[in-house]
Coordinates of C-alpha atoms (C1' of nucleotides) in Angstrom, one line a residue:
Chain A
M1 CA -1.8 31.0 -9.4
S2 CA -0.4 28.2 -11.6
P3 CA -0.9 28.6 -15.3
I4 CA -2.8 25.8 -17.1
R5 CA -0.2 23.5 -18.6
D6 CA -0.5 21.5 -21.8
I7 CA 1.2 18.2 -22.6
D8 CA 4.7 18.8 -23.7
R9 CA 5.3 16.3 -26.5
T10 CA 9.0 17.0 -26.6
S11 CA 9.5 16.1 -22.9
Y12 CA 11.1 12.9 -21.9
E13 CA 8.2 12.6 -19.4
P14 CA 5.4 10.4 -20.8
A15 CA 2.1 12.1 -21.6
Y16 CA 0.2 10.1 -18.9
V17 CA 2.7 11.2 -16.2
Q18 CA 2.4 14.8 -17.2
L19 CA -1.4 14.5 -17.1
I20 CA -1.3 12.9 -13.6
N21 CA 0.8 15.9 -12.4
I22 CA -1.4 18.4 -14.0
L23 CA -4.5 16.9 -12.4
K24 CA -2.9 16.4 -9.0
G25 CA -1.6 20.0 -9.2
Q26 CA -5.1 21.3 -9.8
I27 CA -6.5 19.2 -7.0
A28 CA -3.7 20.3 -4.6
A29 CA -4.3 23.9 -5.5
G30 CA -8.0 23.6 -4.7
T31 CA -9.2 24.0 -8.3
Y32 CA -11.1 20.8 -7.8
L33 CA -12.2 20.5 -4.2
P34 CA -13.0 17.2 -2.4
G35 CA -16.3 15.9 -3.6
S36 CA -16.3 17.8 -6.8
R37 CA -16.3 16.1 -10.2
L38 CA -13.4 16.1 -12.6
P39 CA -13.9 16.8 -16.3
S40 CA -15.1 13.6 -18.1
E41 CA -12.6 11.5 -19.8
S42 CA -13.7 12.6 -23.3
Q43 CA -13.4 16.2 -22.2
L44 CA -9.9 15.6 -21.0
C45 CA -9.1 13.9 -24.3
K46 CA -10.0 17.0 -26.2
R47 CA -8.5 19.4 -23.7
Y48 CA -5.1 17.8 -23.6
K49 CA -5.2 16.2 -27.1
V50 CA -4.5 12.7 -26.0
S51 CA -6.2 9.4 -26.6
P52 CA -8.8 7.8 -24.3
M53 CA -6.3 5.1 -23.1
T54 CA -3.9 7.8 -22.0
V55 CA -6.5 9.6 -20.0
R56 CA -7.7 6.4 -18.5
R57 CA -4.2 5.5 -17.5
S58 CA -3.8 8.8 -15.7
I59 CA -7.1 8.5 -13.9
K60 CA -6.3 4.9 -12.9
A61 CA -3.1 6.2 -11.3
L62 CA -5.0 8.8 -9.3
L63 CA -7.4 6.0 -8.3
D64 CA -4.6 3.8 -7.1
Q65 CA -3.1 6.7 -5.2
G66 CA -6.5 7.2 -3.4
V67 CA -6.8 10.8 -4.8
V68 CA -10.1 10.2 -6.7
T69 CA -13.0 7.8 -6.8
T70 CA -14.7 6.8 -10.1
I71 CA -18.4 6.0 -10.3
Q72 CA -19.4 4.3 -13.6
G73 CA -22.0 6.3 -15.5
S74 CA -21.6 9.2 -13.2
G75 CA -18.0 10.6 -13.2
T76 CA -14.7 10.9 -11.4
F77 CA -14.7 12.6 -8.1
V78 CA -12.0 14.1 -5.8
K79 CA -11.8 12.1 -2.6
A80 CA -11.3 13.6 0.8
P81 CA -8.3 12.2 2.7
D82 CA -9.3 9.1 4.6
M83 CA -7.3 8.0 7.6
G84 CA -8.3 4.4 7.1
E85 CA -6.1 4.4 4.0
A86 CA -2.9 5.0 5.8
R87 CA -0.3 2.3 4.9
F88 CA 2.7 1.9 7.2
S89 CA 5.8 0.3 5.7
L90 CA 8.8 -1.4 7.2
E91 CA 11.1 0.7 5.1
E92 CA 13.0 2.2 8.0
F93 CA 13.2 -1.2 9.7
H94 CA 14.2 -2.8 6.5
S95 CA 17.0 -0.3 5.7
L96 CA 18.8 -1.5 8.8
F97 CA 19.3 -4.8 7.1
K98 CA 20.6 -3.3 3.9
D99 CA 23.3 -1.4 5.7
K100 CA 25.9 -4.2 5.6
V101 CA 28.7 -2.0 6.8
N102 CA 27.3 -1.0 10.1
T103 CA 24.9 -3.9 10.7
K104 CA 26.0 -7.3 11.7
V105 CA 24.0 -10.4 12.8
K106 CA 25.2 -12.5 15.7
I107 CA 23.8 -15.9 16.4
L108 CA 23.0 -16.1 20.1
G109 CA 22.0 -19.8 19.9
A110 CA 20.4 -22.6 18.0
M111 CA 18.8 -25.5 19.7
V112 CA 16.4 -28.3 19.2
T113 CA 13.3 -27.9 21.4
R114 CA 9.9 -29.5 21.8
A115 CA 6.9 -27.6 20.5
D116 CA 4.4 -26.4 23.1
R117 CA 0.8 -25.7 22.3
R118 CA 1.5 -22.2 21.1
I119 CA 4.3 -23.0 18.8
G120 CA 2.5 -26.1 17.6
G121 CA -0.5 -24.1 16.7
K122 CA 1.6 -21.5 14.7
L123 CA 3.7 -24.1 12.9
N124 CA 1.0 -26.7 12.5
V125 CA 2.9 -29.4 14.3
T126 CA 1.6 -31.5 17.2
P127 CA 2.8 -30.3 20.6
G128 CA 5.8 -32.4 21.7
E129 CA 7.2 -32.6 18.2
R130 CA 10.7 -31.3 17.7
T131 CA 11.3 -27.8 16.6
I132 CA 14.3 -25.6 16.3
L133 CA 14.8 -22.3 18.1
I134 CA 17.2 -19.8 16.7
R135 CA 18.1 -16.6 18.6
R136 CA 19.8 -13.8 16.7
L137 CA 20.9 -10.4 17.6
L138 CA 21.1 -7.6 15.1
V139 CA 24.0 -5.3 16.0
R140 CA 24.3 -1.8 14.7
K141 CA 27.5 0.1 15.0
S142 CA 28.6 -2.4 17.7
K143 CA 25.4 -1.7 19.7
P144 CA 22.6 -4.3 20.1
F145 CA 19.6 -3.2 18.2
I146 CA 17.0 -5.9 17.4
Y147 CA 16.6 -9.3 19.0
H148 CA 15.1 -12.0 16.9
R149 CA 13.6 -15.3 18.1
E150 CA 12.6 -17.8 15.4
H151 CA 11.0 -21.2 15.7
L152 CA 11.5 -23.6 12.8
V153 CA 9.9 -26.9 12.0
Y154 CA 12.3 -29.8 12.5
E155 CA 12.3 -31.5 9.2
P156 CA 15.8 -32.2 7.9
G157 CA 14.6 -33.1 4.4
R158 CA 13.1 -29.7 3.9
P159 CA 15.6 -27.5 2.1
I160 CA 14.0 -24.2 3.2
V161 CA 14.6 -25.1 6.8
E162 CA 18.2 -26.0 6.2
A163 CA 18.7 -22.8 4.3
E164 CA 17.3 -20.9 7.2
L165 CA 19.8 -22.3 9.5
E166 CA 22.5 -20.8 7.5
V167 CA 21.1 -17.3 7.6
T168 CA 23.7 -15.3 9.4
S169 CA 22.8 -12.2 7.6
L170 CA 19.2 -11.3 8.2
H171 CA 19.2 -9.7 4.8
G172 CA 18.3 -13.2 3.5
L173 CA 15.2 -13.2 5.6
F174 CA 14.0 -9.9 4.2
Q175 CA 14.9 -10.2 0.6
G176 CA 14.3 -13.6 -0.9
T177 CA 17.2 -15.1 -2.6
G178 CA 15.2 -15.9 -5.7
E179 CA 15.8 -19.6 -5.2
S180 CA 14.1 -20.2 -1.9
S181 CA 10.7 -21.9 -1.8
L182 CA 9.4 -19.2 0.5
K183 CA 6.0 -18.3 -0.9
R184 CA 4.5 -15.8 1.5
G185 CA 4.7 -14.3 4.9
E186 CA 2.4 -12.7 7.5
F187 CA 3.4 -9.9 9.8
A188 CA 1.9 -8.3 12.8
I189 CA 3.0 -5.3 14.9
K190 CA 2.3 -5.7 18.6
A191 CA 3.0 -3.3 21.4
A192 CA 5.0 -4.7 24.2
V193 CA 7.5 -4.0 27.0
L194 CA 10.9 -5.5 27.3
S195 CA 11.3 -8.5 29.6
K196 CA 14.3 -8.8 31.8
E197 CA 16.0 -11.2 29.4
E198 CA 15.2 -9.0 26.4
A199 CA 16.4 -5.9 28.2
D200 CA 19.7 -7.5 29.1
I201 CA 20.3 -8.7 25.5
L202 CA 19.4 -5.3 24.0
E203 CA 21.2 -3.3 26.7
S204 CA 18.1 -1.5 27.6
A205 CA 15.9 -1.5 30.7
E206 CA 13.1 -3.9 31.7
G207 CA 9.7 -2.4 31.1
Q208 CA 10.8 -0.2 28.3
P209 CA 8.2 0.1 25.5
A210 CA 9.0 -2.1 22.5
F211 CA 7.7 -3.4 19.2
H212 CA 7.2 -7.1 18.7
L213 CA 7.2 -7.7 14.9
E214 CA 5.7 -11.2 14.6
H215 CA 6.1 -13.2 11.5
V216 CA 5.0 -16.5 10.0
F217 CA 6.5 -17.8 6.7
Y218 CA 4.9 -20.3 4.5
D219 CA 6.4 -22.5 1.8
F220 CA 4.9 -23.4 -1.6
D221 CA 2.8 -26.1 -0.1
E222 CA 1.2 -23.5 2.1
R223 CA 2.8 -25.1 5.1
P224 CA 4.2 -22.7 7.8
F225 CA 7.8 -23.4 8.5
S226 CA 8.9 -20.4 10.6
W227 CA 7.3 -18.4 13.3
G228 CA 9.1 -15.7 15.3
H229 CA 9.4 -12.2 16.6
F230 CA 11.7 -9.2 16.0
I231 CA 11.9 -7.4 19.3
C232 CA 12.9 -3.8 19.0
P233 CA 12.9 -1.0 21.7
G234 CA 10.3 1.6 20.7
D235 CA 12.7 4.5 20.5
R236 CA 14.8 2.8 17.8
V237 CA 12.3 2.5 15.1
L238 CA 9.2 4.4 13.8
F239 CA 6.4 3.4 11.5
R240 CA 5.3 6.2 9.2
A241 CA 2.4 6.8 6.8
D242 CA 0.8 9.6 4.8
V243 CA -2.7 10.1 3.6
G244 CA -4.1 12.5 1.0
M245 CA -2.1 14.7 -1.3
I246 CA 1.6 14.2 -0.7
K247 CA 3.9 17.2 -1.1
G248 CA 2.9 20.5 -2.8
Chain B
M1 CA -2.3 -30.4 -10.8
S2 CA -4.4 -27.5 -12.1
P3 CA -5.4 -27.7 -15.8
I4 CA -4.3 -24.8 -18.0
R5 CA -7.3 -22.5 -18.3
D6 CA -8.3 -20.4 -21.2
I7 CA -10.1 -17.1 -21.1
D8 CA -13.8 -17.6 -20.8
R9 CA -15.4 -15.0 -23.0
T10 CA -18.9 -15.7 -21.7
S11 CA -17.9 -15.0 -18.1
Y12 CA -18.9 -11.9 -16.3
E13 CA -15.3 -11.7 -15.2
P14 CA -13.2 -9.4 -17.4
A15 CA -10.5 -11.0 -19.5
Y16 CA -7.7 -9.2 -17.8
V17 CA -8.9 -10.3 -14.4
Q18 CA -9.0 -13.9 -15.6
L19 CA -5.5 -13.6 -17.0
I20 CA -4.3 -12.2 -13.6
N21 CA -5.7 -15.2 -11.8
I22 CA -4.3 -17.6 -14.3
L23 CA -0.8 -16.2 -14.0
K24 CA -1.0 -15.9 -10.2
G25 CA -2.3 -19.4 -10.0
Q26 CA 0.7 -20.7 -12.0
I27 CA 3.1 -18.7 -9.9
A28 CA 1.5 -19.9 -6.7
A29 CA 1.6 -23.5 -8.0
G30 CA 5.3 -23.2 -8.7
T31 CA 5.0 -23.4 -12.5
Y32 CA 7.0 -20.2 -12.5
L33 CA 9.5 -20.0 -9.6
P34 CA 10.9 -16.8 -8.2
G35 CA 13.5 -15.4 -10.5
S36 CA 12.2 -17.2 -13.6
R37 CA 10.9 -15.4 -16.6
L38 CA 7.3 -15.3 -17.6
P39 CA 6.3 -15.8 -21.2
S40 CA 6.7 -12.5 -23.2
E41 CA 3.7 -10.3 -23.7
S42 CA 3.4 -11.2 -27.4
Q43 CA 3.5 -14.9 -26.5
L44 CA 0.7 -14.4 -23.9
C45 CA -1.3 -12.5 -26.5
K46 CA -1.2 -15.5 -28.8
R47 CA -1.6 -18.1 -26.1
Y48 CA -4.7 -16.5 -24.6
K49 CA -6.0 -14.8 -27.7
V50 CA -6.2 -11.3 -26.2
S51 CA -4.8 -7.9 -27.4
P52 CA -1.5 -6.5 -26.1
M53 CA -3.3 -3.9 -24.0
T54 CA -5.1 -6.6 -22.1
V55 CA -2.0 -8.5 -21.4
R56 CA -0.2 -5.4 -20.3
R57 CA -3.0 -4.6 -18.0
S58 CA -2.7 -7.9 -16.3
I59 CA 1.1 -7.7 -16.0
K60 CA 0.7 -4.2 -14.6
A61 CA -1.6 -5.5 -11.9
L62 CA 0.9 -8.2 -10.9
L63 CA 3.6 -5.5 -10.9
D64 CA 1.5 -3.4 -8.5
Q65 CA 0.9 -6.4 -6.3
G66 CA 4.6 -6.9 -6.0
V67 CA 4.4 -10.4 -7.6
V68 CA 6.6 -9.7 -10.6
T69 CA 9.3 -7.3 -11.8
T70 CA 9.6 -6.1 -15.4
I71 CA 12.9 -5.2 -17.1
Q72 CA 12.6 -3.4 -20.3
G73 CA 14.1 -5.3 -23.2
S74 CA 14.6 -8.3 -21.1
G75 CA 11.4 -9.7 -19.7
T76 CA 9.0 -10.1 -16.8
F77 CA 10.3 -12.0 -13.8
V78 CA 8.7 -13.6 -10.8
K79 CA 9.7 -11.8 -7.6
A80 CA 10.6 -13.4 -4.4
P81 CA 8.7 -12.2 -1.4
D82 CA 10.3 -9.2 0.2
M83 CA 9.7 -8.3 3.8
G84 CA 10.4 -4.7 3.1
E85 CA 7.3 -4.5 1.1
A86 CA 4.9 -5.3 3.9
R87 CA 2.2 -2.6 4.3
F88 CA 0.3 -2.3 7.5
S89 CA -3.1 -0.7 7.4
L90 CA -5.3 0.9 10.0
E91 CA -8.3 -1.1 8.8
E92 CA -8.9 -2.7 12.2
F93 CA -8.4 0.5 14.0
H94 CA -10.5 2.3 11.5
S95 CA -13.4 -0.2 11.7
L96 CA -14.0 0.9 15.3
F97 CA -15.0 4.3 14.1
K98 CA -17.4 3.0 11.5
D99 CA -19.3 1.0 14.1
K100 CA -21.6 3.7 15.2
V101 CA -23.8 1.5 17.2
N102 CA -21.3 0.2 19.7
T103 CA -18.8 3.1 19.5
K104 CA -19.3 6.5 21.0
V105 CA -17.1 9.5 21.5
K106 CA -17.0 11.4 24.8
I107 CA -15.4 14.8 25.0
L108 CA -13.3 14.8 28.2
G109 CA -12.4 18.4 27.9
A110 CA -11.5 21.4 25.6
M111 CA -9.4 24.2 26.7
V112 CA -7.2 27.1 25.5
T113 CA -3.6 26.5 26.3
R114 CA -0.2 28.1 25.5
A115 CA 2.0 26.3 23.0
D116 CA 5.2 25.0 24.5
R117 CA 8.2 24.4 22.2
R118 CA 7.1 21.0 21.2
I119 CA 3.6 21.9 20.2
G120 CA 4.9 25.1 18.6
G121 CA 7.3 23.1 16.5
K122 CA 4.6 20.7 15.3
L123 CA 1.9 23.3 14.6
N124 CA 4.4 25.9 13.3
V125 CA 3.3 28.6 15.8
T126 CA 5.7 30.5 18.2
P127 CA 5.8 29.1 21.7
G128 CA 3.6 31.1 24.0
E129 CA 0.9 31.5 21.4
R130 CA -2.6 30.2 22.2
T131 CA -3.5 26.7 21.1
I132 CA -6.5 24.5 21.9
L133 CA -6.3 21.1 23.6
I134 CA -9.1 18.7 23.1
R135 CA -9.3 15.4 24.9
R136 CA -11.7 12.7 23.7
L137 CA -12.4 9.2 24.8
L138 CA -13.6 6.6 22.3
V139 CA -15.9 4.2 24.2
R140 CA -16.7 0.8 22.8
K141 CA -19.6 -1.1 24.3
S142 CA -19.6 1.2 27.3
K143 CA -15.8 0.4 27.9
P144 CA -13.1 3.0 27.3
F145 CA -11.1 2.0 24.4
I146 CA -8.9 4.8 22.9
Y147 CA -7.9 8.1 24.3
H148 CA -7.3 11.0 22.0
R149 CA -5.3 14.1 22.7
E150 CA -5.4 16.8 20.0
H151 CA -3.8 20.2 19.8
L152 CA -5.2 22.8 17.4
V153 CA -4.0 26.1 16.3
Y154 CA -6.1 28.9 17.8
E155 CA -7.3 30.9 14.9
P156 CA -11.0 31.6 15.1
G157 CA -11.2 32.7 11.5
R158 CA -10.0 29.4 10.2
P159 CA -13.1 27.2 9.4
I160 CA -11.2 24.0 9.6
V161 CA -10.4 24.6 13.3
E162 CA -14.0 25.5 14.1
A163 CA -15.2 22.4 12.3
E164 CA -12.8 20.4 14.4
L165 CA -14.3 21.6 17.6
E166 CA -17.6 20.2 16.7
V167 CA -16.3 16.7 16.0
T168 CA -18.0 14.6 18.6
S169 CA -17.9 11.6 16.3
L170 CA -14.3 10.7 15.5
H171 CA -15.7 9.3 12.3
G172 CA -15.4 12.8 10.9
L173 CA -11.7 12.8 11.6
F174 CA -11.2 9.5 9.8
Q175 CA -13.4 10.0 6.8
G176 CA -13.3 13.5 5.4
T177 CA -16.6 15.2 5.1
G178 CA -16.0 16.2 1.5
E179 CA -16.3 19.8 2.4
S180 CA -13.4 20.2 4.7
S181 CA -10.2 21.9 3.6
L182 CA -8.1 19.1 5.1
K183 CA -5.6 18.3 2.5
R184 CA -3.3 15.6 3.9
G185 CA -2.2 13.9 7.1
E186 CA 0.9 12.3 8.5
F187 CA 0.8 9.4 10.9
A188 CA 3.4 7.5 13.0
I189 CA 3.1 4.5 15.2
K190 CA 5.1 4.6 18.3
A191 CA 5.6 2.1 21.1
A192 CA 4.7 3.4 24.5
V193 CA 3.6 2.4 28.0
L194 CA 0.5 3.8 29.7
S195 CA 1.1 6.7 32.1
K196 CA -0.9 6.9 35.3
E197 CA -3.3 9.4 33.8
E198 CA -3.8 7.4 30.6
A199 CA -4.3 4.1 32.5
D200 CA -7.0 5.7 34.7
I201 CA -8.9 7.1 31.7
L202 CA -8.6 3.8 29.8
E203 CA -9.4 1.6 32.8
S204 CA -6.1 -0.2 32.4
A205 CA -2.9 -0.4 34.4
E206 CA 0.1 2.0 34.5
G207 CA 3.0 0.6 32.5
Q208 CA 0.9 -1.5 30.2
P209 CA 2.2 -1.6 26.6
A210 CA 0.3 0.7 24.3
F211 CA 0.4 2.2 20.8
H212 CA 0.7 6.0 20.3
L213 CA -0.7 6.8 16.9
E214 CA 0.6 10.3 16.2
H215 CA -1.0 12.5 13.6
V216 CA -0.5 15.9 12.0
F217 CA -3.1 17.3 9.7
Y218 CA -2.5 20.0 7.1
D219 CA -4.8 22.4 5.3
F220 CA -4.8 23.4 1.6
D221 CA -2.2 26.1 2.4
E222 CA 0.1 23.3 3.7
R223 CA -0.2 24.7 7.1
P224 CA -0.5 22.2 10.0
F225 CA -3.6 22.8 12.1
S226 CA -3.8 19.7 14.2
W227 CA -1.3 17.5 16.1
G228 CA -2.2 14.8 18.5
H229 CA -2.1 11.2 19.5
F230 CA -4.5 8.3 19.7
I231 CA -3.5 6.2 22.7
C232 CA -4.5 2.6 22.7
P233 CA -3.5 -0.3 25.0
G234 CA -1.6 -2.8 23.0
D235 CA -3.9 -5.7 23.5
R236 CA -6.8 -3.9 21.9
V237 CA -5.5 -3.5 18.4
L238 CA -3.2 -5.2 16.0
F239 CA -1.5 -4.0 12.8
R240 CA -1.3 -6.8 10.2
A241 CA 0.4 -7.2 6.8
D242 CA 1.1 -9.8 4.2
V243 CA 3.9 -10.2 1.7
G244 CA 4.2 -12.5 -1.3
M245 CA 1.3 -14.5 -2.8
I246 CA -1.8 -14.1 -0.8
K247 CA -4.1 -17.2 -0.5
G248 CA -4.0 -20.2 -2.8
Chain C
dA1 C1' -31.6 9.7 -25.1
dA2 C1' -27.3 11.4 -23.8
dG3 C1' -23.3 11.2 -21.1
dT4 C1' -20.2 8.7 -18.2
dG5 C1' -16.8 5.3 -16.9
dG6 C1' -15.2 0.0 -18.0
dT7 C1' -13.4 -3.1 -21.2
dC8 C1' -11.1 -4.3 -25.4
dT9 C1' -9.1 -4.4 -30.2
dA10 C1' -5.2 -4.2 -33.6
dG11 C1' -2.2 -2.2 -34.5
dA12 C1' 2.0 1.7 -34.3
dC13 C1' 6.6 3.5 -32.8
dC14 C1' 10.1 3.7 -29.3
dA15 C1' 13.9 2.4 -25.8
dC16 C1' 16.3 -1.1 -24.2
dT17 C1' 18.5 -5.9 -23.9
dA18 C1' 20.6 -9.9 -25.5
dT19 C1' 23.3 -12.2 -29.0
Chain D
dT1 C1' 19.3 -7.9 -35.5
dA2 C1' 15.7 -9.8 -33.2
dG3 C1' 13.0 -9.8 -29.1
dT4 C1' 11.4 -7.5 -25.1
dG5 C1' 8.7 -4.2 -22.4
dG6 C1' 7.0 1.1 -22.5
dT7 C1' 4.0 4.4 -24.6
dC8 C1' 0.3 5.7 -27.5
dT9 C1' -3.5 6.0 -31.1
dA10 C1' -8.3 6.0 -32.7
dG11 C1' -11.5 3.9 -32.5
dA12 C1' -15.4 0.0 -30.8
dC13 C1' -18.9 -1.9 -27.7
dC14 C1' -20.9 -2.3 -23.1
dA15 C1' -23.0 -1.2 -18.3
dC16 C1' -24.5 2.2 -15.8
dT17 C1' -26.4 7.0 -14.3
dT18 C1' -28.7 11.1 -15.2
dT19 C1' -32.1 13.8 -17.4

DNA sequence: AAGTGGTCTAGACCACTAT
DNA sequence: TAGTGGTCTAGACCACTTT
């Protein structure tokens, strides 16, 4: 079917990339079926006239892509697609925030509140302490799209909190400024239905399926400073993933 | 705070792993803030007395983990956490299928049907053609947990389809047998609410929030052969992800 | 004992960036 | 021009598996 290629030394494409594509092409074509062993690294060195490091680099890439498994002392084997390896990204969700022409952020309100047990637990403050609640609405082409509720610790001396108050573009939340002291975040996708309040704000209907994208942000002292949810009707966003060989 | 470590040559831990941890530790501790430049590769070579390849390997790992960005000719820079890089896995979902003691699969029904436009579009068969509908129930500790509806192309000569009919353990769906001709799969998470039928089967209530995990499987000829949904009440599963520095 | 992948060296040359 | 990351060589030694 497909002729056996060699490495083209005149190509702008690095040798290890060419080798990756050669091997992936053979696997995709069924030359090496799932479970079967690939030629050893030394064989590949001779066959394609490249150094061991270059072969290893290609194999490592296939390993990272989940295409093969390596067993020391035994060989490199083609892996069968494994549904457990699917990885869903927020790309589609994220792209909304990059589109600064059609997407605007409206502050619905910001107020000082008292932490209940739930908020206290998430932000590691004792219930009754002051916290800040910010409600934002992401508007796309003049239509409400995503509703964001965020609870912040009330600690005026903490610059990260003050910075957060000035976020009128949610872009800042998604893509760190490079100067913030935000260290890491945790996210969770939950299935939900819209409440009356949420439906009104989002111009949808109560009981409609929706995603709750929960987040907790931590500063460099490992202290949580923000907990909240992005609430999005289910028909407005989709989380996708692929497993196994992508494309041809 | 934390003393500057050297590479321990007597350790079982490879030098490049030690260097990864040293650099991550320094970034996590704030020694190198987001946006700032890491020491150059040649400086790291001298400082830690390792070869260029070893340093590059460590940097590459940080690159893959999204901790740093490299700019050729300029340097390696600490990256700020980016929400767009969150990756949600099916691990929790998947683990159900591995637990063969507590998890069983019940076939609710298998029947020959005629493809409507929707099924035809997904499986690339003309509407009116015969397809197979399989309905399965994943039972956990004697309680219904996930409902699976799968449409298969009707093509008796196609071994992948015949194999599919014999899947009484969904484990086979998740973790390829190594002999199947399943090449790749596409997944999508959709927000939904339980229909009356689904609620009855899952012993839940109509209108409850739920995930629809849609899948399409392709064989080695790039032909789709299976389309279906895993339907799971929202309170039974959670999709999680982290961004930025994990742990310490 | 032979073969396999895993780690590592000590360089080389190149493309690109900053000055 | 000097410094940076990107690619690559031609080996070495080790841990492990297979025979």
